[in-house]
Amino acid sequence: MHPLMMGSLSWIEYQQRLQEEDAIVLLPCGALEQHGPHLPLGTDALISTSVAQGIAEQINGIVAPTVSYGYKSQPKSGGGQHFPGTTSLDGNSLSQLVRDVIRELARQGATKIVVLNGHYENQWFLTEGIDLAVRDVGNASALQVMRVEYWDFLTPDILDKVFPDGFPGFALEHAAVMETSLMMHFHPKLVRLNLIPDVPPSEFPLYDMFPQCSEWVHASGVLSSAKAANVEKGELMANHVITGISEAVRQAFQVKVSVSTMMK
Ligand code: ZN
Ligand code: MN
């Protein structure tokens, strides 16, 4: 039983947290998607869930069950749909799922919801789901929703430390240094260090093709090498992202002092 995980709470505990504390509810979103030979299929969902748990500890929030399926993997950001295990939703399905969950949380009395994204391709479909849910509950509702990609909180000073030889960009970071280091920090037993491929960064044309071109992508599924990943980088990024997003949440929802901070 984890007091911050919605699925661990009874309805009475959950209701109390909403009514007495106006607790912030976090909805982590990820994907079931290949992440090379060295990382698990659930990487995007695992990282967004761990980041959400870290934030919930800082702001005394509640973490709703993770949306563990995501929008279709694209060759230039996730390797593409041709890898076994990459199991994806149509965009409309993802939007409607997120819309339903947010509307339900709001119906129960949640007024502050954070949608925390860990899968690049999800972005606009999460935006659509949030927008429709806000429209569903109407202007009279107190509902406010924040949408955030955790990697946007990796500021240039942190990126300089993690990528001393230059940052390749977040799209090419699929199954590479950022995600591998974060997984070494959050879920070390799920990283197969001896299987990290040593490949040069992928080079892609300036356009997309449909059906997707699987030959654009290295057979391993990684878009650049994770050889430079380590647990220190993972801890540095995790702490920075969790602190930064927690601060942004307090600011966006104008929460003054969290209960967990007061108790320390
Ligand atoms: Zn990923
Ligand atoms: Mn992804």
GROMACS .gro file of C-alpha atoms and ligand atoms in nm:
model
  266
    1MET     CA    1   0.000   0.000   0.000
    2HIS     CA    2   0.141   0.334  -0.107
    3PRO     CA    3  -0.045   0.636   0.036
    4LEU     CA    4   0.022   0.844  -0.276
    5MET     CA    5  -0.108   0.591  -0.529
    6MET     CA    6  -0.476   0.630  -0.609
    7GLY     CA    7  -0.513   0.257  -0.673
    8SER     CA    8  -0.395   0.186  -0.318
    9LEU     CA    9  -0.645   0.419  -0.151
   10SER     CA   10  -0.995   0.329  -0.039
   11TRP     CA   11  -1.274   0.548  -0.170
   12ILE     CA   12  -1.307   0.702   0.173
   13GLU     CA   13  -0.937   0.791   0.195
   14TYR     CA   14  -0.948   0.928  -0.159
   15GLN     CA   15  -1.256   1.138  -0.088
   16GLN     CA   16  -1.093   1.280   0.226
   17ARG     CA   17  -0.778   1.376   0.037
   18LEU     CA   18  -0.985   1.561  -0.222
   19GLN     CA   19  -1.227   1.728   0.018
   20GLU     CA   20  -0.990   1.822   0.300
   21GLU     CA   21  -0.669   1.890   0.109
   22ASP     CA   22  -0.790   1.961  -0.246
   23ALA     CA   23  -0.512   1.717  -0.336
   24ILE     CA   24  -0.349   1.749  -0.677
   25VAL     CA   25  -0.399   1.437  -0.893
   26LEU     CA   26  -0.120   1.334  -1.131
   27LEU     CA   27  -0.191   1.124  -1.441
   28PRO     CA   28   0.131   0.973  -1.580
   29CYS     CA   29   0.117   0.881  -1.949
   30GLY     CA   30   0.357   0.654  -2.138
   31ALA     CA   31   0.360   0.389  -2.406
   32LEU     CA   32   0.425   0.021  -2.468
   33GLU     CA   33   0.709   0.061  -2.716
   34GLN     CA   34   1.041  -0.099  -2.804
   35HIS     CA   35   1.338   0.068  -2.636
   36GLY     CA   36   1.628  -0.122  -2.787
   37PRO     CA   37   1.766  -0.453  -2.658
   38HIS     CA   38   1.864  -0.307  -2.320
   39LEU     CA   39   1.544  -0.138  -2.193
   40PRO     CA   40   1.194  -0.276  -2.130
   41LEU     CA   41   0.889  -0.208  -2.346
   42GLY     CA   42   0.727  -0.018  -2.060
   43THR     CA   43   1.010   0.238  -2.029
   44ASP     CA   44   0.806   0.553  -2.109
   45ALA     CA   45   0.530   0.454  -1.866
   46LEU     CA   46   0.777   0.346  -1.597
   47ILE     CA   47   0.969   0.675  -1.611
   48SER     CA   48   0.659   0.897  -1.612
   49THR     CA   49   0.517   0.698  -1.320
   50SER     CA   50   0.839   0.728  -1.117
   51VAL     CA   51   0.862   1.101  -1.188
   52ALA     CA   52   0.495   1.142  -1.088
   53GLN     CA   53   0.560   0.956  -0.761
   54GLY     CA   54   0.855   1.183  -0.686
   55ILE     CA   55   0.640   1.491  -0.752
   56ALA     CA   56   0.353   1.352  -0.544
   57GLU     CA   57   0.592   1.312  -0.250
   58GLN     CA   58   0.693   1.677  -0.276
   59ILE     CA   59   0.344   1.823  -0.318
   60ASN     CA   60   0.148   1.558  -0.126
   61GLY     CA   61  -0.035   1.463  -0.444
   62ILE     CA   62  -0.215   1.150  -0.561
   63VAL     CA   63  -0.088   0.943  -0.858
   64ALA     CA   64  -0.370   0.798  -1.070
   65PRO     CA   65  -0.301   0.470  -1.252
   66THR     CA   66  -0.071   0.527  -1.549
   67VAL     CA   67  -0.198   0.544  -1.906
   68SER     CA   68   0.047   0.275  -2.019
   69TYR     CA   69  -0.042   0.268  -2.390
   70GLY     CA   70   0.045   0.558  -2.615
   71TYR     CA   71   0.008   0.699  -2.963
   72LYS     CA   72   0.183   0.519  -3.252
   73SER     CA   73   0.562   0.512  -3.246
   74GLN     CA   74   0.719   0.719  -3.524
   75PRO     CA   75   1.050   0.616  -3.687
   76LYS     CA   76   1.217   0.951  -3.616
   77SER     CA   77   1.124   0.963  -3.246
   78GLY     CA   78   1.050   0.609  -3.129
   79GLY     CA   79   1.176   0.370  -3.396
   80GLY     CA   80   0.836   0.304  -3.553
   81GLN     CA   81   0.560   0.050  -3.538
   82HIS     CA   82   0.743  -0.247  -3.694
   83PHE     CA   83   0.910  -0.369  -3.372
   84PRO     CA   84   0.737  -0.654  -3.188
   85GLY     CA   85   0.589  -0.531  -2.863
   86THR     CA   86   0.525  -0.175  -2.981
   87THR     CA   87   0.151  -0.176  -2.910
   88SER     CA   88  -0.015   0.156  -2.981
   89LEU     CA   89  -0.345   0.339  -2.978
   90ASP     CA   90  -0.507   0.541  -3.253
   91GLY     CA   91  -0.484   0.909  -3.165
   92ASN     CA   92  -0.857   0.938  -3.113
   93SER     CA   93  -0.857   0.643  -2.872
   94LEU     CA   94  -0.586   0.803  -2.658
   95SER     CA   95  -0.761   1.141  -2.658
   96GLN     CA   96  -1.093   0.986  -2.561
   97LEU     CA   97  -0.931   0.776  -2.285
   98VAL     CA   98  -0.764   1.079  -2.129
   99ARG     CA   99  -1.081   1.284  -2.173
  100ASP     CA  100  -1.286   1.021  -1.986
  101VAL     CA  101  -1.035   0.987  -1.701
  102ILE     CA  102  -1.005   1.363  -1.647
  103ARG     CA  103  -1.381   1.412  -1.661
  104GLU     CA  104  -1.427   1.134  -1.404
  105LEU     CA  105  -1.163   1.277  -1.170
  106ALA     CA  106  -1.329   1.617  -1.198
  107ARG     CA  107  -1.673   1.468  -1.130
  108GLN     CA  108  -1.537   1.326  -0.804
  109GLY     CA  109  -1.414   1.668  -0.698
  110ALA     CA  110  -1.055   1.688  -0.823
  111THR     CA  111  -0.989   2.047  -0.931
  112LYS     CA  112  -0.614   2.030  -0.994
  113ILE     CA  113  -0.487   1.764  -1.236
  114VAL     CA  114  -0.140   1.722  -1.385
  115VAL     CA  115  -0.104   1.515  -1.705
  116LEU     CA  116   0.260   1.407  -1.706
  117ASN     CA  117   0.380   1.279  -2.043
  118GLY     CA  118   0.669   1.036  -2.095
  119HIS     CA  119   0.617   0.942  -2.463
  120TYR     CA  120   0.706   1.193  -2.733
  121GLU     CA  121   0.429   1.099  -2.978
  122ASN     CA  122   0.151   1.147  -2.721
  123GLN     CA  123   0.174   1.523  -2.701
  124TRP     CA  124  -0.112   1.655  -2.915
  125PHE     CA  125  -0.347   1.368  -2.836
  126LEU     CA  126  -0.312   1.436  -2.465
  127THR     CA  127  -0.372   1.803  -2.538
  128GLU     CA  128  -0.690   1.712  -2.725
  129GLY     CA  129  -0.813   1.486  -2.442
  130ILE     CA  130  -0.754   1.759  -2.185
  131ASP     CA  131  -0.920   2.022  -2.400
  132LEU     CA  132  -1.231   1.809  -2.454
  133ALA     CA  133  -1.254   1.723  -2.082
  134VAL     CA  134  -1.230   2.089  -1.984
  135ARG     CA  135  -1.505   2.164  -2.236
  136ASP     CA  136  -1.715   1.875  -2.099
  137VAL     CA  137  -1.707   2.001  -1.740
  138GLY     CA  138  -1.775   2.358  -1.848
  139ASN     CA  139  -1.663   2.701  -1.737
  140ALA     CA  140  -1.853   2.682  -1.408
  141SER     CA  141  -1.619   2.406  -1.290
  142ALA     CA  142  -1.308   2.487  -1.087
  143LEU     CA  143  -1.111   2.229  -1.288
  144GLN     CA  144  -0.761   2.325  -1.396
  145VAL     CA  145  -0.532   2.088  -1.584
  146MET     CA  146  -0.158   2.120  -1.634
  147ARG     CA  147   0.010   1.928  -1.918
  148VAL     CA  148   0.383   1.869  -1.905
  149GLU     CA  149   0.655   1.670  -2.080
  150TYR     CA  150   0.907   1.580  -1.811
  151TRP     CA  151   1.209   1.632  -2.040
  152ASP     CA  152   1.119   1.999  -2.091
  153PHE     CA  153   1.244   2.049  -1.735
  154LEU     CA  154   1.596   1.939  -1.830
  155THR     CA  155   1.750   2.286  -1.842
  156PRO     CA  156   2.064   2.366  -2.048
  157ASP     CA  157   2.295   2.346  -1.744
  158ILE     CA  158   2.179   1.990  -1.675
  159LEU     CA  159   2.198   1.892  -2.043
  160ASP     CA  160   2.558   2.021  -2.053
  161LYS     CA  161   2.648   1.786  -1.768
  162VAL     CA  162   2.465   1.485  -1.913
  163PHE     CA  163   2.584   1.544  -2.272
  164PRO     CA  164   2.937   1.689  -2.249
  165ASP     CA  165   2.989   1.614  -2.620
  166GLY     CA  166   2.669   1.793  -2.729
  167PHE     CA  167   2.299   1.724  -2.696
  168PRO     CA  168   2.148   1.535  -2.992
  169GLY     CA  169   1.789   1.654  -2.924
  170PHE     CA  170   1.506   1.483  -2.739
  171ALA     CA  171   1.370   1.294  -3.041
  172LEU     CA  172   1.700   1.109  -3.094
  173GLU     CA  173   1.717   1.039  -2.721
  174HIS     CA  174   1.489   0.740  -2.767
  175ALA     CA  175   1.638   0.447  -2.568
  176ALA     CA  176   1.959   0.649  -2.546
  177VAL     CA  177   2.147   0.837  -2.271
  178MET     CA  178   1.851   1.018  -2.111
  179GLU     CA  179   1.607   0.727  -2.083
  180THR     CA  180   1.875   0.468  -2.003
  181SER     CA  181   2.026   0.682  -1.725
  182LEU     CA  182   1.680   0.751  -1.579
  183MET     CA  183   1.598   0.381  -1.586
  184MET     CA  184   1.933   0.300  -1.417
  185HIS     CA  185   1.822   0.535  -1.140
  186PHE     CA  186   1.454   0.437  -1.109
  187HIS     CA  187   1.458   0.069  -1.216
  188PRO     CA  188   1.819  -0.061  -1.225
  189LYS     CA  189   1.714  -0.425  -1.243
  190LEU     CA  190   1.530  -0.363  -1.570
  191VAL     CA  191   1.838  -0.230  -1.757
  192ARG     CA  192   2.052  -0.484  -1.949
  193LEU     CA  193   2.378  -0.289  -1.945
  194ASN     CA  194   2.570  -0.550  -2.146
  195LEU     CA  195   2.320  -0.519  -2.434
  196ILE     CA  196   2.351  -0.143  -2.498
  197PRO     CA  197   2.414  -0.102  -2.875
  198ASP     CA  198   2.704   0.114  -2.989
  199VAL     CA  199   2.555   0.297  -3.286
  200PRO     CA  200   2.604   0.645  -3.432
  201PRO     CA  201   2.314   0.894  -3.403
  202SER     CA  202   2.046   0.825  -3.665
  203GLU     CA  203   2.011   1.058  -3.961
  204PHE     CA  204   1.664   1.110  -4.100
  205PRO     CA  205   1.518   1.299  -4.398
  206LEU     CA  206   1.320   1.615  -4.330
  207TYR     CA  207   0.991   1.441  -4.410
  208ASP     CA  208   0.789   1.137  -4.299
  209MET     CA  209   0.666   0.850  -4.518
  210PHE     CA  210   0.358   0.629  -4.483
  211PRO     CA  211   0.363   0.332  -4.468
  212GLN     CA  212   0.648   0.394  -4.226
  213CYS     CA  213   1.003   0.327  -4.354
  214SER     CA  214   1.149   0.068  -4.119
  215GLU     CA  215   1.482   0.082  -4.306
  216TRP     CA  216   1.539   0.436  -4.175
  217VAL     CA  217   1.585   0.294  -3.825
  218HIS     CA  218   1.879   0.096  -3.687
  219ALA     CA  219   1.785  -0.270  -3.643
  220SER     CA  220   1.846  -0.247  -3.267
  221GLY     CA  221   1.570   0.015  -3.229
  222VAL     CA  222   1.787   0.281  -3.065
  223LEU     CA  223   1.817   0.620  -3.235
  224SER     CA  224   2.151   0.704  -3.072
  225SER     CA  225   2.380   0.514  -2.837
  226ALA     CA  226   2.324   0.485  -2.463
  227LYS     CA  227   2.689   0.396  -2.400
  228ALA     CA  228   2.740   0.722  -2.208
  229ALA     CA  229   2.447   0.650  -1.973
  230ASN     CA  230   2.515   0.610  -1.602
  231VAL     CA  231   2.325   0.612  -1.276
  232GLU     CA  232   2.475   0.945  -1.163
  233LYS     CA  233   2.330   1.116  -1.470
  234GLY     CA  234   1.999   0.944  -1.400
  235GLU     CA  235   1.988   1.068  -1.042
  236LEU     CA  236   2.086   1.420  -1.146
  237MET     CA  237   1.813   1.439  -1.412
  238ALA     CA  238   1.549   1.272  -1.193
  239ASN     CA  239   1.605   1.508  -0.901
  240HIS     CA  240   1.613   1.813  -1.125
  241VAL     CA  241   1.297   1.719  -1.314
  242ILE     CA  242   1.103   1.622  -1.000
  243THR     CA  243   1.199   1.940  -0.815
  244GLY     CA  244   1.137   2.159  -1.119
  245ILE     CA  245   0.795   2.018  -1.201
  246SER     CA  246   0.690   2.024  -0.833
  247GLU     CA  247   0.780   2.392  -0.822
  248ALA     CA  248   0.589   2.457  -1.146
  249VAL     CA  249   0.285   2.273  -1.009
  250ARG     CA  250   0.284   2.485  -0.694
  251GLN     CA  251   0.315   2.796  -0.907
  252ALA     CA  252   0.051   2.701  -1.164
  253PHE     CA  253  -0.205   2.602  -0.903
  254GLN     CA  254  -0.091   2.862  -0.649
  255VAL     CA  255  -0.037   2.605  -0.378
  256LYS     CA  256   0.157   2.781  -0.105
  257VAL     CA  257   0.315   2.518   0.121
  258SER     CA  258   0.266   2.147   0.076
  259VAL     CA  259   0.166   1.934   0.374
  260SER     CA  260   0.468   1.709   0.330
  261THR     CA  261   0.702   2.011   0.350
  262MET     CA  262   0.529   2.135   0.664
  263MET     CA  263   0.572   1.801   0.837
  264LYS     CA  264   0.949   1.788   0.776
  265ZN      ZN  265   1.095   0.632  -2.446
  266MN      MN  266   0.837   0.677  -2.652
   0.00000   0.00000   0.00000
